[in-house]
Short mmCIF file of C-alpha atoms in Angstrom, two decimals:
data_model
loop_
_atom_site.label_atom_id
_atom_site.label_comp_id
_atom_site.label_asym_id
_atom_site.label_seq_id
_atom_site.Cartn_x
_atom_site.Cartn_y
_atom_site.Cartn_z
CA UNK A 1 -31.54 15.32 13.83
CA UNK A 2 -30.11 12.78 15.43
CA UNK A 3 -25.87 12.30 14.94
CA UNK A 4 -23.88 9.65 16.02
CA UNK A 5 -19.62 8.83 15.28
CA UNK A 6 -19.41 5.13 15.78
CA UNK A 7 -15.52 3.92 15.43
CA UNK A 8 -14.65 0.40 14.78
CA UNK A 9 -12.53 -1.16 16.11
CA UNK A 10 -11.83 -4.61 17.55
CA UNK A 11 -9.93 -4.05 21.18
CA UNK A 12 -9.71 -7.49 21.43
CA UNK A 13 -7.73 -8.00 18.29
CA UNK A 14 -4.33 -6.95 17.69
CA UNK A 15 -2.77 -6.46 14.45
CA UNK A 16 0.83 -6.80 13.73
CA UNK A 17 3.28 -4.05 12.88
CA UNK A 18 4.30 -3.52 9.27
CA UNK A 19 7.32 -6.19 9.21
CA UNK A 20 6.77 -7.47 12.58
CA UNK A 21 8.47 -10.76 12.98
CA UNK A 22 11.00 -10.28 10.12
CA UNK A 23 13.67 -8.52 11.87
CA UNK A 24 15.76 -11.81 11.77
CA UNK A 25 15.21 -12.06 8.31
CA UNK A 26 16.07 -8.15 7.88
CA UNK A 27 19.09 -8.23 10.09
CA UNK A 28 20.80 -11.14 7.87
CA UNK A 29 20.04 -10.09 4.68
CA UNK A 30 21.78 -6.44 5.71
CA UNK A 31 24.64 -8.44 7.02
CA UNK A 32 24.73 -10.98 3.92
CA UNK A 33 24.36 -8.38 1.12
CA UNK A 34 26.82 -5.51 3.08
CA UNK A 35 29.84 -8.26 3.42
CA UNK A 36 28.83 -9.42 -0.76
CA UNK A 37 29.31 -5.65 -1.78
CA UNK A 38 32.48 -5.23 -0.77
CA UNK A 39 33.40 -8.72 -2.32
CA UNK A 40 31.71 -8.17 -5.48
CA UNK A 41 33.02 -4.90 -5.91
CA UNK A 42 36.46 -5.48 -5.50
CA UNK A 43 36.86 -7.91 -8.00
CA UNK A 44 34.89 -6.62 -10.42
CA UNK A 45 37.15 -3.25 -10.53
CA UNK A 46 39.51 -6.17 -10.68
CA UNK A 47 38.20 -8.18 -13.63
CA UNK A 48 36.78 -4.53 -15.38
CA UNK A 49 33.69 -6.02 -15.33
CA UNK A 50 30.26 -3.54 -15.74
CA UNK A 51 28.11 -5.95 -15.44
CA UNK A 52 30.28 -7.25 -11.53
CA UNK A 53 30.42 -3.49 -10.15
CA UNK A 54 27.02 -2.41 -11.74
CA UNK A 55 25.66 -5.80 -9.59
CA UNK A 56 27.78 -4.54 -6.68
CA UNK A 57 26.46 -0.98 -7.44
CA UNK A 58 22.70 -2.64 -6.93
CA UNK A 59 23.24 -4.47 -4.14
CA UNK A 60 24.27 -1.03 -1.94
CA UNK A 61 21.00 0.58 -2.93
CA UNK A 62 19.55 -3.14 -1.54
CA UNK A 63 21.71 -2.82 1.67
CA UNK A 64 20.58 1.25 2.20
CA UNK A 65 16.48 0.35 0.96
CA UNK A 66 16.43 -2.83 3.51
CA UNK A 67 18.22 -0.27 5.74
CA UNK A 68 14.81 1.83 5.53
CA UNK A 69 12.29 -1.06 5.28
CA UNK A 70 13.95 -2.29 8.65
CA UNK A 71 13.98 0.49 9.96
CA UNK A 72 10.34 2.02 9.23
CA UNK A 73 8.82 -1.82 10.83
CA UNK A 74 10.44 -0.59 13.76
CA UNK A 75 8.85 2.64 14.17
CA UNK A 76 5.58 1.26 13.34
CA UNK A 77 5.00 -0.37 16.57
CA UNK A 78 5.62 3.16 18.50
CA UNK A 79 2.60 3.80 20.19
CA UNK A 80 0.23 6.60 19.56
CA UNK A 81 0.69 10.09 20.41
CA UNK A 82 -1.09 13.36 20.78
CA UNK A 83 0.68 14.54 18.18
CA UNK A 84 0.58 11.94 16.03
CA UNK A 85 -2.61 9.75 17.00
CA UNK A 86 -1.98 6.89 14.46
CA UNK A 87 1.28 6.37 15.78
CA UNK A 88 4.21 6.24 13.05
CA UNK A 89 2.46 3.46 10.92
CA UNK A 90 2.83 5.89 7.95
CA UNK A 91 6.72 5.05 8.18
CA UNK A 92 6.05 1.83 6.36
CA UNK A 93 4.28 3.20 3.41
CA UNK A 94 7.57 6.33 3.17
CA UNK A 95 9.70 3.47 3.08
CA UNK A 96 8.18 1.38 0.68
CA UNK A 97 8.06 4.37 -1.56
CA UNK A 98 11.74 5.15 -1.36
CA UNK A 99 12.90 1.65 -1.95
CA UNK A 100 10.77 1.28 -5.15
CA UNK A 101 12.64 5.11 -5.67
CA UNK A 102 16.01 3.88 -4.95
CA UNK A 103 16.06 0.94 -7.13
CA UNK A 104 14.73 3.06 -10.16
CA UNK A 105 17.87 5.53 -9.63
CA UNK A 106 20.24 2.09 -9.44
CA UNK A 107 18.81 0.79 -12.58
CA UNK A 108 19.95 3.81 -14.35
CA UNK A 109 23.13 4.60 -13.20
CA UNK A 110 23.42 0.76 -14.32
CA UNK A 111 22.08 1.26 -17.48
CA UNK A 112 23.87 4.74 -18.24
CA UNK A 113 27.31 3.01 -17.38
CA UNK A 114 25.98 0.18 -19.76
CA UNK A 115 25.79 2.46 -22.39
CA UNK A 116 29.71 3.74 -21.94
CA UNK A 117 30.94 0.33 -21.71
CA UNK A 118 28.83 -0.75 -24.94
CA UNK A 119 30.46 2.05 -27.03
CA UNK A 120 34.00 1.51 -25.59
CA UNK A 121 34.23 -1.72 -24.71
CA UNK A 122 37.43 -3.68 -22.79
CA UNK A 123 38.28 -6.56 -22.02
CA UNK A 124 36.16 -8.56 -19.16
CA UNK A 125 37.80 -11.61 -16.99
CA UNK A 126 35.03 -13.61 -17.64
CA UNK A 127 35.61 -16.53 -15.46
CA UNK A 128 36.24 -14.32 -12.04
CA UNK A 129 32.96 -12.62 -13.32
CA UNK A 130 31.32 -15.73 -13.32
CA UNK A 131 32.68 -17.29 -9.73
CA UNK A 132 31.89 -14.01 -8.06
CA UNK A 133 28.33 -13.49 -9.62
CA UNK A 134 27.54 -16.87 -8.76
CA UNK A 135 28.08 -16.50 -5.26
CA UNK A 136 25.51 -13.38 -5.43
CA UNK A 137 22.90 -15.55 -6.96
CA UNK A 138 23.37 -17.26 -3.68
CA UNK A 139 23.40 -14.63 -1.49
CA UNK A 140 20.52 -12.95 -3.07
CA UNK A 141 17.99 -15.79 -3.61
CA UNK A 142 18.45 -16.57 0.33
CA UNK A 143 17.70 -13.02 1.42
CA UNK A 144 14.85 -13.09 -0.89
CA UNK A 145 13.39 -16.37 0.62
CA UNK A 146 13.95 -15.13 4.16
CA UNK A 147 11.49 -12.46 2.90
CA UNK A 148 8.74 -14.62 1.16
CA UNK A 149 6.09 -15.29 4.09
CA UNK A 150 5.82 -11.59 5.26
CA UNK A 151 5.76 -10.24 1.32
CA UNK A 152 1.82 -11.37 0.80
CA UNK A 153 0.54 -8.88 3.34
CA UNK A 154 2.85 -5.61 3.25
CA UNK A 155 4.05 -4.08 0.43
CA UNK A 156 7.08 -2.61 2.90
CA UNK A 157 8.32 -6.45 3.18
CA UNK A 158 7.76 -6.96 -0.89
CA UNK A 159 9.59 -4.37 -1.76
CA UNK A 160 12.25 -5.97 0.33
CA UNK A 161 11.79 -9.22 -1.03
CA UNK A 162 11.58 -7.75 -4.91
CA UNK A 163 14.70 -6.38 -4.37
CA UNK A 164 16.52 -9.02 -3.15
CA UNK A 165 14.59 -11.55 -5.93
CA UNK A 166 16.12 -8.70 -8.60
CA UNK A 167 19.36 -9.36 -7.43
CA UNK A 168 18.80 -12.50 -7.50
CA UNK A 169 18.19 -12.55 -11.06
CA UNK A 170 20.77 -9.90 -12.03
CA UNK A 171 23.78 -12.01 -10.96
CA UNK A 172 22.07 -15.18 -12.87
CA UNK A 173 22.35 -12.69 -16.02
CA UNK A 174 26.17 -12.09 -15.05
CA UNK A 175 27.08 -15.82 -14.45
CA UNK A 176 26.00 -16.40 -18.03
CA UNK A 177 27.54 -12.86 -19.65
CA UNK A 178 31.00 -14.17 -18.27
CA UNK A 179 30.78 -17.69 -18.91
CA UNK A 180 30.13 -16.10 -22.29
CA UNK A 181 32.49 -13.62 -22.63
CA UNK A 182 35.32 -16.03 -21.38
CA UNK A 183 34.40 -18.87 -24.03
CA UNK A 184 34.14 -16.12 -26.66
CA UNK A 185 36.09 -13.18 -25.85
CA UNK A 186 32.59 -10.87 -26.70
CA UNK A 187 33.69 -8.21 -24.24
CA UNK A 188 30.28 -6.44 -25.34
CA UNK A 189 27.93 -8.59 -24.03
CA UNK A 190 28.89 -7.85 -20.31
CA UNK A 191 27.20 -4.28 -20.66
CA UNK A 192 24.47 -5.65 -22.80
CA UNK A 193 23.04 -8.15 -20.44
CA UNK A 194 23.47 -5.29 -18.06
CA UNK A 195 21.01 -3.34 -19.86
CA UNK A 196 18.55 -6.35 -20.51
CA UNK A 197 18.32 -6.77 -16.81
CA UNK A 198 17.69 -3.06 -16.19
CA UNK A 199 14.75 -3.54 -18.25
CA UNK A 200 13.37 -6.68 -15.91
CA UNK A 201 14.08 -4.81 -13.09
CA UNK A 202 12.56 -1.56 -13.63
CA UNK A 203 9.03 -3.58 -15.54
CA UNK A 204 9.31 -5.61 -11.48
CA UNK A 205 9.37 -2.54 -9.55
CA UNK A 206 6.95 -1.00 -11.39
CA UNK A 207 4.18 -1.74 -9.43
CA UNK A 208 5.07 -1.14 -6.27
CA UNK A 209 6.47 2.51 -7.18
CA UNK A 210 3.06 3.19 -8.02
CA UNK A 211 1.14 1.08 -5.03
CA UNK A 212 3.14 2.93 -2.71
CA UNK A 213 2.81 6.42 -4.27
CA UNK A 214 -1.31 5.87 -4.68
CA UNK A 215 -0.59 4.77 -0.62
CA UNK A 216 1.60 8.00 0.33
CA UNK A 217 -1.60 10.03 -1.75
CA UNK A 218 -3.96 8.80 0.36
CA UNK A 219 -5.51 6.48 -2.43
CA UNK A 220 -7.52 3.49 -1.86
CA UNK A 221 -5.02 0.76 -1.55
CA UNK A 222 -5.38 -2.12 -3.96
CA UNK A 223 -6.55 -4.63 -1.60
CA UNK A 224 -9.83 -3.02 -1.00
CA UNK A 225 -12.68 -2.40 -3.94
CA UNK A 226 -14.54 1.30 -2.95
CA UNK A 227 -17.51 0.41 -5.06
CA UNK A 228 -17.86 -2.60 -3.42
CA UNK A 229 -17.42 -1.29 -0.14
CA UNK A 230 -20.34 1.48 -1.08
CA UNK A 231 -22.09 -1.39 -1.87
CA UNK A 232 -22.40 -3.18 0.79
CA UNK A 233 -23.14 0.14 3.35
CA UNK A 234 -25.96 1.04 0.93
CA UNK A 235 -27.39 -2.55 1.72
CA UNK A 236 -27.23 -1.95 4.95
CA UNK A 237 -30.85 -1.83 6.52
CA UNK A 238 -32.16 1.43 7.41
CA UNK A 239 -29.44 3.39 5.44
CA UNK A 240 -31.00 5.62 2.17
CA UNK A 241 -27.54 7.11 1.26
CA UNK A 242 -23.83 6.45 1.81
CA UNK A 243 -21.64 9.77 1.49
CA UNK A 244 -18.03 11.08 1.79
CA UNK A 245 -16.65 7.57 2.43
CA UNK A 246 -13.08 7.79 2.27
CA UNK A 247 -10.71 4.64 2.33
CA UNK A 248 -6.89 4.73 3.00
CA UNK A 249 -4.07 3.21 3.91
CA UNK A 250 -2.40 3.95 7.84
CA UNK A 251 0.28 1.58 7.07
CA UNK A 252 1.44 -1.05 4.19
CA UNK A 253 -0.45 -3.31 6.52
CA UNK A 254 -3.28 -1.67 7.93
CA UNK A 255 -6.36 0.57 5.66
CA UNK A 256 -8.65 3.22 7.93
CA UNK A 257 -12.44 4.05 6.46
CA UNK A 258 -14.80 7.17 7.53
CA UNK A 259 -18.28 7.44 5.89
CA UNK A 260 -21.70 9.06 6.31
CA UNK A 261 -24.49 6.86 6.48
CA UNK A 262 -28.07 8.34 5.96
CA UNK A 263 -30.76 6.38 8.29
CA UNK A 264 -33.80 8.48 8.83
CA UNK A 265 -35.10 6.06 11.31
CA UNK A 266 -32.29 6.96 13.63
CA UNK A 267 -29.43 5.35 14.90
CA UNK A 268 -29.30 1.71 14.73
CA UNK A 269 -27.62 1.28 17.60
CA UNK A 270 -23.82 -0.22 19.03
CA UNK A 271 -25.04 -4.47 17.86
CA UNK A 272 -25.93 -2.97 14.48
CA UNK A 273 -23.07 -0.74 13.49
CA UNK A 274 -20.50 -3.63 15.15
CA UNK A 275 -22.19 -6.35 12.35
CA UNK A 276 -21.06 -3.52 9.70
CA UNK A 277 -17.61 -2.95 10.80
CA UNK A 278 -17.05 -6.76 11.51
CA UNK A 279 -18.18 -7.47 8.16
CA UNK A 280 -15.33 -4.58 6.97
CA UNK A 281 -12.54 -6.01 8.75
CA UNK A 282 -13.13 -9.47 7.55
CA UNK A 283 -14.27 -9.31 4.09
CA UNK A 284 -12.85 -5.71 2.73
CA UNK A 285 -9.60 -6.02 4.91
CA UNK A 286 -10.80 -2.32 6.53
CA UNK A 287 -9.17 -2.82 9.99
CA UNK A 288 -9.87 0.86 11.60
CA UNK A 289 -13.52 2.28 10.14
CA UNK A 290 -15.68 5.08 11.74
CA UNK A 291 -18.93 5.91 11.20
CA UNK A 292 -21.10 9.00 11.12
CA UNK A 293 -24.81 8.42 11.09
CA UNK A 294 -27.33 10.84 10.23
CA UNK A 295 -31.39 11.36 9.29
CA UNK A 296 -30.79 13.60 6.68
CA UNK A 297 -32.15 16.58 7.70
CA UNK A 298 -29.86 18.77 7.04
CA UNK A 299 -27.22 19.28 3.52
CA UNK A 300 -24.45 19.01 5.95
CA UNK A 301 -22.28 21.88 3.69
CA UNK A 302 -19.56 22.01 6.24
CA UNK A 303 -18.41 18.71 4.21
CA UNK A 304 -16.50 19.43 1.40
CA UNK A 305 -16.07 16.35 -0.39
CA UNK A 306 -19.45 15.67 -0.06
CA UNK A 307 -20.29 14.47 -3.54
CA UNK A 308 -17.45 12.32 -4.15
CA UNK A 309 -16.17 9.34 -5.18
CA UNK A 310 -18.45 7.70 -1.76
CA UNK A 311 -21.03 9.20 -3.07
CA UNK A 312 -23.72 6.54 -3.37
CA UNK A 313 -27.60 7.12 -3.88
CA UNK A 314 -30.64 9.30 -5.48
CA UNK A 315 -30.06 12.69 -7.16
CA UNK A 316 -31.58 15.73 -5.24
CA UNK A 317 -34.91 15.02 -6.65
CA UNK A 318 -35.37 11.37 -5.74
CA UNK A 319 -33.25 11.54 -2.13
CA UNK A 320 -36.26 14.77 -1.56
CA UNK A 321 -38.95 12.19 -2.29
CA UNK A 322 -37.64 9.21 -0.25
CA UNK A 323 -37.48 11.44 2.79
CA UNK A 324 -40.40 12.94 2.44
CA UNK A 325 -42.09 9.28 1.67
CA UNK A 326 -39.83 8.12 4.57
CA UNK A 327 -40.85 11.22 7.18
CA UNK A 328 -44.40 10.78 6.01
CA UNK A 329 -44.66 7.04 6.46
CA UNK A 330 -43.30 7.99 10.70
CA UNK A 331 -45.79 10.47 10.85
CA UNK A 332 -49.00 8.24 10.12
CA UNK A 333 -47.75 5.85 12.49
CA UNK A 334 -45.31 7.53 15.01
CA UNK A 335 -47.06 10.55 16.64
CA UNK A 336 -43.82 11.76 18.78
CA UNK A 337 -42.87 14.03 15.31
CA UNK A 338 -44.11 17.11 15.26
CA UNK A 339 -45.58 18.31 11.32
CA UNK A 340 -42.58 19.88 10.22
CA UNK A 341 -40.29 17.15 10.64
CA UNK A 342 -42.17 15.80 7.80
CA UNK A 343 -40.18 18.19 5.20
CA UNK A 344 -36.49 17.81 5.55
CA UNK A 345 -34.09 19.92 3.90
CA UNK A 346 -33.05 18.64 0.40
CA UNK A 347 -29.24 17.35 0.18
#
């Protein structure tokens, strides 16, 4: 049996850290959003406005979960130890996690407090509610575009952006409550919109809460199709079965690969397996893949998740029959194998 670990990857291609080049954009949105909480809270105990302090309330949890994103894009570009070989990439996807976390907690403190104010309701200053919401919508939507360009490619820097984009939004519903409630005197509707706006912003975060959560559970991330990936290594020529493949994600940024590729011929050698991880990187967005190749001689029990989701080929009777046909074919025409190489054990 011939057995060959082939790991691909590009040395002459770098990939960026999780949030690298966005620590400008991280360091004034902290700044912005700190010096707004303090602003917005203080006049909305002033005004006794929910909706002003439950905004203020939000925008702490924003300060603390860019506090982590930040934080984890720094420690992604540590280098790789003995200890922990991929470096601290995994950072990024812990952080993405807790920020979708955080802002799920926020939105229902908001929306308990809501509640309270609904069923005992006072009276709001509407027009101070309105002046210092404003201002957030401000503050928010600029943090949220200084996050836009690194957003499409790590789910750490969305969740930053989403955040900031919610906030956005949340002191848009405020400015109108308190224009509202000044013109009308519907004290009310400040907790109400409160609670519509929870709503928005838990259906928004939604998604990444469970991106990151399939990430930290070693899931396939959602960038990369596993049946099409099986696909295109059971294409490959040479290969008669593709088994535990396994596809995660090192980083919000970066997705690692390992699978088992049957080739009774042999190995194909380093220009062959290069093609296949080339073609990984660039058209599954697999940026770290290894390879085991095999003649399938043997069942190879010592691997446990052998018949999983990878799993790509013939049952036991039609994987015996194309080795046999395949060991058979070698032995009219190759004399180097002896006779019993002919009858390989059955996977």
């Amino acid at each position: 049996m011939s057995l060959h670990h082939h790991h691909g990857h590009d040395h002459g291609h770098h990939h960026p850290a999780p949030g690298a080049g966005n620590g400008r954009a991280f360091a004034i949105a902290i700044g912005l959003n700190t010096a707004f909480v303090a602003i917005e809270f203080f006049y909305g105990f002033i005004a006794n406005s929910t909706a002003l302090m439950a905004d203020a309330g939000h925008n702490l949890s924003d300060v603390l979960g860019l506090g982590l994103a930040w934080g984890a894009a720094l420690l992604t570009k540590s280098a790789p130890t003995r200890r922990f070989t991929y470096g601290l990439r995994g950072t990024s996807i812990l952080a993405a996690l807790a920020n979708a976390l955080l802002l799920m907690v926020a939105s229902g403190a908001i929306a308990l407090e809501a509640v309270q104010r609904i069923l005992h309701p006072a009276a709001v200053e509407g027009g101070t509610v309105s002046i210092v919401a404003a201002i957030g919508v401000l503050v928010n939507g600029f943090s949220a575009w200084l996050f836009v360009a690194g957003s499409k490619g790590d789910i750490n820097v969305r969740g930053a952006y989403q955040h900031m984009a919610a906030d956005a939004v949340l002191s848009l519903g405020v400015v109108v409550s308190g224009l509202v409630v000044k013109y009308t005197g519907w004290a009310w509707l400040d907790p109400a919109v409160s609670l519509l706006l929870v709503v928005t912003i838990v259906v928004g975060t939604w998604s990444l809460l469970k991106e990151s959560l399939q990430m930290v559970l070693a899931g396939v991330p959602a960038s990369v199709d596993a049946s099409e990936v099986t696909a295109y290594l059971a294409e490959q020529p040479g290969v008669t079965e593709v088994h535990d493949l396994h596809i995660w994600a090192m980083s919000t940024t970066e997705t690692a690969l390992t699978a088992h590729l049957v080739m009774p011929g042999g190995y194909p050698g380093d220009a062959a397996l290069d093609a296949i991880v080339g073609k990984l990187r660039k058209d599954f967005s697999v940026h770290h893949t290894t390879l085991q190749v095999e003649q399938g001689t043997t069942r190879h029990d010592s691997c446990a998740l052998h018949d999983g989701l990878g799993a790509h080929g013939h049952d036991d009777h039609d994987h015996d029959h194309d080795h046999d046909h395949d060991h058979d074919h070698k032995h009219d025409h190759d004399h180097k194998h002896d006779h019993d190489h002919a009858h390989p054990h059955a996977h």
